Amino acid sequence: MREAFLELLKTYALKRGKFKLSSGRNSNHYINCKPVTLSGEGLRYLCPMLLQCIEEGSVAVAGMTMGADPLVTGVTICAGFNKQKMDALIVRKEPKGHGTDAWIEGPTLPKGSVVTVLEDVITTGGSSIKAADKLRDMGYTVNRIVSIVNRQVNGEADSAMEEAGLELISIYSIEELLHDSE
C-alpha cells in the first residue's frame, strides 16, 4: 500500500517549477495531494495507513477544510469497515458567519474526547496547529497530528508542533517524494 500510494503522489501530486506555498514561501516543487486523495484508488491505499497512525483512544479525526476533508471522511469509513467507532470533524478556516457561527462541523463530542488531526501536507504546521487549537477550544483533547507529507523545511513544523504540545507523525518525507521523480 505504502509504495503504491507513493507512486500515485509522485505521478499526480508532485509538480516541479516555481511555486508560492500557503506559508508564503517560494519553492521549486509543489505537492497538491487532492488529485490523489479525491480518487477512490488513492483513498483505498491511504486510509488504512492513516488509520494505523491515529492516536489510541481517539473517537474522531479532524482537519482543516479543504485538504483534510477527504482524509477525515475516508478514515471514518475505513474505521467503520473495521467495526471501529470513529467520527469526522471539519475545522473551518473562518467561523461560519451565520447561524451558529461554528468553527467546527460534525457531531458534538463529550468534553475531553480524544481527536487526532489529519493533514495532507505540512510545511510550517500552522494550519494543523490552528485546527488543534480550535478543537481544544471546544474542550477536546488533541495530542497528535498525522500528515501525508512533511516538507521538512528547516525542522519548522516539528519545532512548532513540539511548542504546541503536539506529536507529529508523517507517512512520507519530502525526500521520499523527490527521490527518483525527476
Short mmCIF file of C-alpha atoms in Angstrom, two decimals:
data_model
loop_
_atom_site.label_atom_id
_atom_site.label_comp_id
_atom_site.label_asym_id
_atom_site.label_seq_id
_atom_site.Cartn_x
_atom_site.Cartn_y
_atom_site.Cartn_z
CA MET A 1 0.00 0.00 0.00
CA ARG A 2 2.71 2.46 1.01
CA GLU A 3 4.69 2.10 -2.23
CA ALA A 4 1.56 2.18 -4.40
CA PHE A 5 0.35 5.40 -2.76
CA LEU A 6 3.82 6.94 -3.03
CA GLU A 7 3.79 6.29 -6.78
CA LEU A 8 0.38 7.99 -7.05
CA LEU A 9 1.78 11.01 -5.21
CA LYS A 10 4.83 11.19 -7.46
CA THR A 11 2.67 10.89 -10.58
CA TYR A 12 -0.31 13.12 -9.73
CA ALA A 13 0.55 15.31 -6.72
CA LEU A 14 4.16 16.42 -7.18
CA LYS A 15 4.78 19.37 -9.51
CA ARG A 16 8.10 20.99 -10.34
CA GLY A 17 8.55 24.67 -11.17
CA LYS A 18 8.31 27.91 -9.20
CA PHE A 19 5.53 27.99 -6.63
CA LYS A 20 4.39 30.16 -3.73
CA LEU A 21 3.27 28.00 -0.79
CA SER A 22 0.44 28.76 1.62
CA SER A 23 3.16 29.54 4.17
CA GLY A 24 4.23 32.41 1.90
CA ARG A 25 7.50 30.69 0.99
CA ASN A 26 8.70 30.06 -2.54
CA SER A 27 9.54 26.52 -3.59
CA ASN A 28 10.77 24.70 -6.67
CA HIS A 29 8.25 21.91 -6.07
CA TYR A 30 4.61 21.82 -5.07
CA ILE A 31 2.60 18.96 -3.62
CA ASN A 32 -1.15 19.03 -4.24
CA CYS A 33 -2.45 15.81 -2.74
CA LYS A 34 -6.07 16.43 -3.76
CA PRO A 35 -5.86 14.70 -7.18
CA VAL A 36 -4.85 11.58 -5.26
CA THR A 37 -6.87 11.96 -2.05
CA LEU A 38 -10.03 12.65 -4.03
CA SER A 39 -9.64 9.43 -6.02
CA GLY A 40 -11.02 6.07 -4.95
CA GLU A 41 -7.70 4.37 -5.65
CA GLY A 42 -5.79 6.91 -3.59
CA LEU A 43 -8.13 6.66 -0.61
CA ARG A 44 -8.10 2.86 -0.79
CA TYR A 45 -4.33 2.89 -0.18
CA LEU A 46 -4.13 5.92 2.11
CA CYS A 47 -6.92 5.48 4.64
CA PRO A 48 -5.69 2.22 6.21
CA MET A 49 -2.26 3.82 6.64
CA LEU A 50 -3.76 6.92 8.26
CA LEU A 51 -5.98 4.78 10.50
CA GLN A 52 -2.90 2.95 11.81
CA CYS A 53 -1.41 6.31 12.86
CA ILE A 54 -4.46 7.55 14.79
CA GLU A 55 -3.81 8.09 18.49
CA GLU A 56 -5.07 5.25 20.64
CA GLY A 57 -8.35 6.25 22.26
CA SER A 58 -9.30 8.71 19.52
CA VAL A 59 -13.03 8.87 18.93
CA ALA A 60 -12.73 11.26 15.99
CA VAL A 61 -10.43 12.54 13.30
CA ALA A 62 -10.48 16.18 12.26
CA GLY A 63 -8.74 18.56 9.96
CA MET A 64 -8.76 21.95 8.34
CA THR A 65 -11.02 22.24 5.34
CA MET A 66 -10.33 21.57 2.40
CA GLY A 67 -7.21 19.43 2.36
CA ALA A 68 -8.37 17.23 5.21
CA ASP A 69 -11.98 16.79 4.06
CA PRO A 70 -11.40 13.58 2.07
CA LEU A 71 -8.96 12.32 4.70
CA VAL A 72 -11.33 12.53 7.68
CA THR A 73 -14.20 11.12 5.64
CA GLY A 74 -12.13 8.26 4.24
CA VAL A 75 -10.65 7.33 7.61
CA THR A 76 -14.06 7.20 9.29
CA ILE A 77 -15.34 4.92 6.53
CA CYS A 78 -12.24 2.71 6.84
CA ALA A 79 -12.73 2.57 10.62
CA GLY A 80 -16.37 1.61 10.11
CA PHE A 81 -15.37 -1.31 7.89
CA ASN A 82 -13.10 -2.40 10.77
CA LYS A 83 -16.04 -2.03 13.19
CA GLN A 84 -14.31 0.87 14.98
CA LYS A 85 -16.41 3.85 16.01
CA MET A 86 -14.82 6.99 14.60
CA ASP A 87 -16.41 10.35 13.85
CA ALA A 88 -15.24 13.05 11.45
CA LEU A 89 -14.91 16.76 12.22
CA ILE A 90 -14.12 19.54 9.76
CA VAL A 91 -12.49 22.73 11.05
CA ARG A 92 -13.33 25.87 9.11
CA LYS A 93 -10.72 28.47 8.21
CA GLU A 94 -13.11 31.18 9.42
CA PRO A 95 -16.26 30.92 11.55
CA LYS A 96 -19.40 30.17 9.58
CA GLY A 97 -20.57 33.81 9.66
CA HIS A 98 -24.24 32.99 10.10
CA GLY A 99 -26.44 30.66 12.11
CA THR A 100 -24.29 29.33 14.95
CA ASP A 101 -21.02 30.92 13.76
CA ALA A 102 -19.48 27.45 14.06
CA TRP A 103 -15.78 26.82 13.54
CA ILE A 104 -16.27 23.05 13.60
CA GLU A 105 -18.71 20.89 11.63
CA GLY A 106 -19.66 17.38 12.65
CA PRO A 107 -21.08 15.60 15.65
CA THR A 108 -20.70 17.19 19.09
CA LEU A 109 -18.45 15.02 21.22
CA PRO A 110 -18.19 14.88 25.02
CA LYS A 111 -15.62 17.25 26.55
CA GLY A 112 -12.23 15.57 26.84
CA SER A 113 -12.79 13.36 23.77
CA VAL A 114 -9.52 12.46 22.08
CA VAL A 115 -9.32 13.73 18.49
CA THR A 116 -6.48 13.19 16.01
CA VAL A 117 -5.88 15.92 13.42
CA LEU A 118 -5.18 14.87 9.82
CA GLU A 119 -3.32 16.98 7.27
CA ASP A 120 -2.29 16.44 3.67
CA VAL A 121 0.97 18.43 3.52
CA ILE A 122 2.82 20.04 6.43
CA THR A 123 5.27 22.90 5.86
CA THR A 124 5.26 25.09 8.98
CA GLY A 125 2.42 23.30 10.78
CA GLY A 126 0.37 26.49 11.06
CA SER A 127 -2.96 25.22 9.75
CA SER A 128 -2.73 21.98 11.74
CA ILE A 129 -1.96 23.87 14.93
CA LYS A 130 -4.88 26.21 14.23
CA ALA A 131 -7.17 23.19 13.80
CA ALA A 132 -5.85 21.67 17.04
CA ASP A 133 -6.38 24.97 18.89
CA LYS A 134 -10.00 25.26 17.67
CA LEU A 135 -10.68 21.67 18.72
CA ARG A 136 -9.07 22.27 22.11
CA ASP A 137 -11.22 25.40 22.50
CA MET A 138 -14.23 23.07 22.17
CA GLY A 139 -12.90 21.03 25.09
CA TYR A 140 -11.44 18.16 23.07
CA THR A 141 -8.05 16.58 23.73
CA VAL A 142 -5.68 16.86 20.78
CA ASN A 143 -2.21 15.36 21.09
CA ARG A 144 -1.34 14.14 17.61
CA ILE A 145 -1.19 15.43 14.05
CA VAL A 146 -0.89 12.91 11.22
CA SER A 147 0.21 14.19 7.82
CA ILE A 148 0.64 12.51 4.48
CA VAL A 149 3.79 14.50 3.62
CA ASN A 150 6.13 16.56 5.79
CA ARG A 151 8.00 19.11 3.65
CA GLN A 152 10.64 19.26 6.44
CA VAL A 153 11.57 22.90 5.93
CA ASN A 154 14.35 23.53 8.46
CA GLY A 155 12.50 21.39 11.01
CA GLU A 156 9.99 24.21 11.50
CA ALA A 157 6.88 22.03 11.62
CA ASP A 158 8.47 19.67 14.13
CA SER A 159 9.52 22.59 16.35
CA ALA A 160 6.13 24.28 16.07
CA MET A 161 4.34 21.03 16.94
CA GLU A 162 6.54 20.45 19.95
CA GLU A 163 5.91 24.01 21.15
CA ALA A 164 2.15 23.46 20.74
CA GLY A 165 2.31 20.19 22.70
CA LEU A 166 1.57 18.07 19.64
CA GLU A 167 3.16 14.92 18.28
CA LEU A 168 3.68 14.92 14.51
CA ILE A 169 3.57 11.69 12.55
CA SER A 170 4.15 11.87 8.80
CA ILE A 171 3.69 8.95 6.45
CA TYR A 172 6.17 10.35 3.89
CA SER A 173 9.06 12.78 3.94
CA ILE A 174 9.68 15.20 1.10
CA GLU A 175 12.84 13.26 0.26
CA GLU A 176 10.76 10.17 -0.49
CA LEU A 177 8.63 12.10 -2.96
CA LEU A 178 11.57 13.78 -4.65
CA HIS A 179 13.65 10.58 -4.87
CA ASP A 180 13.64 9.21 -8.43
CA SER A 181 10.89 11.60 -9.53
CA GLU A 182 12.84 13.96 -11.77
#
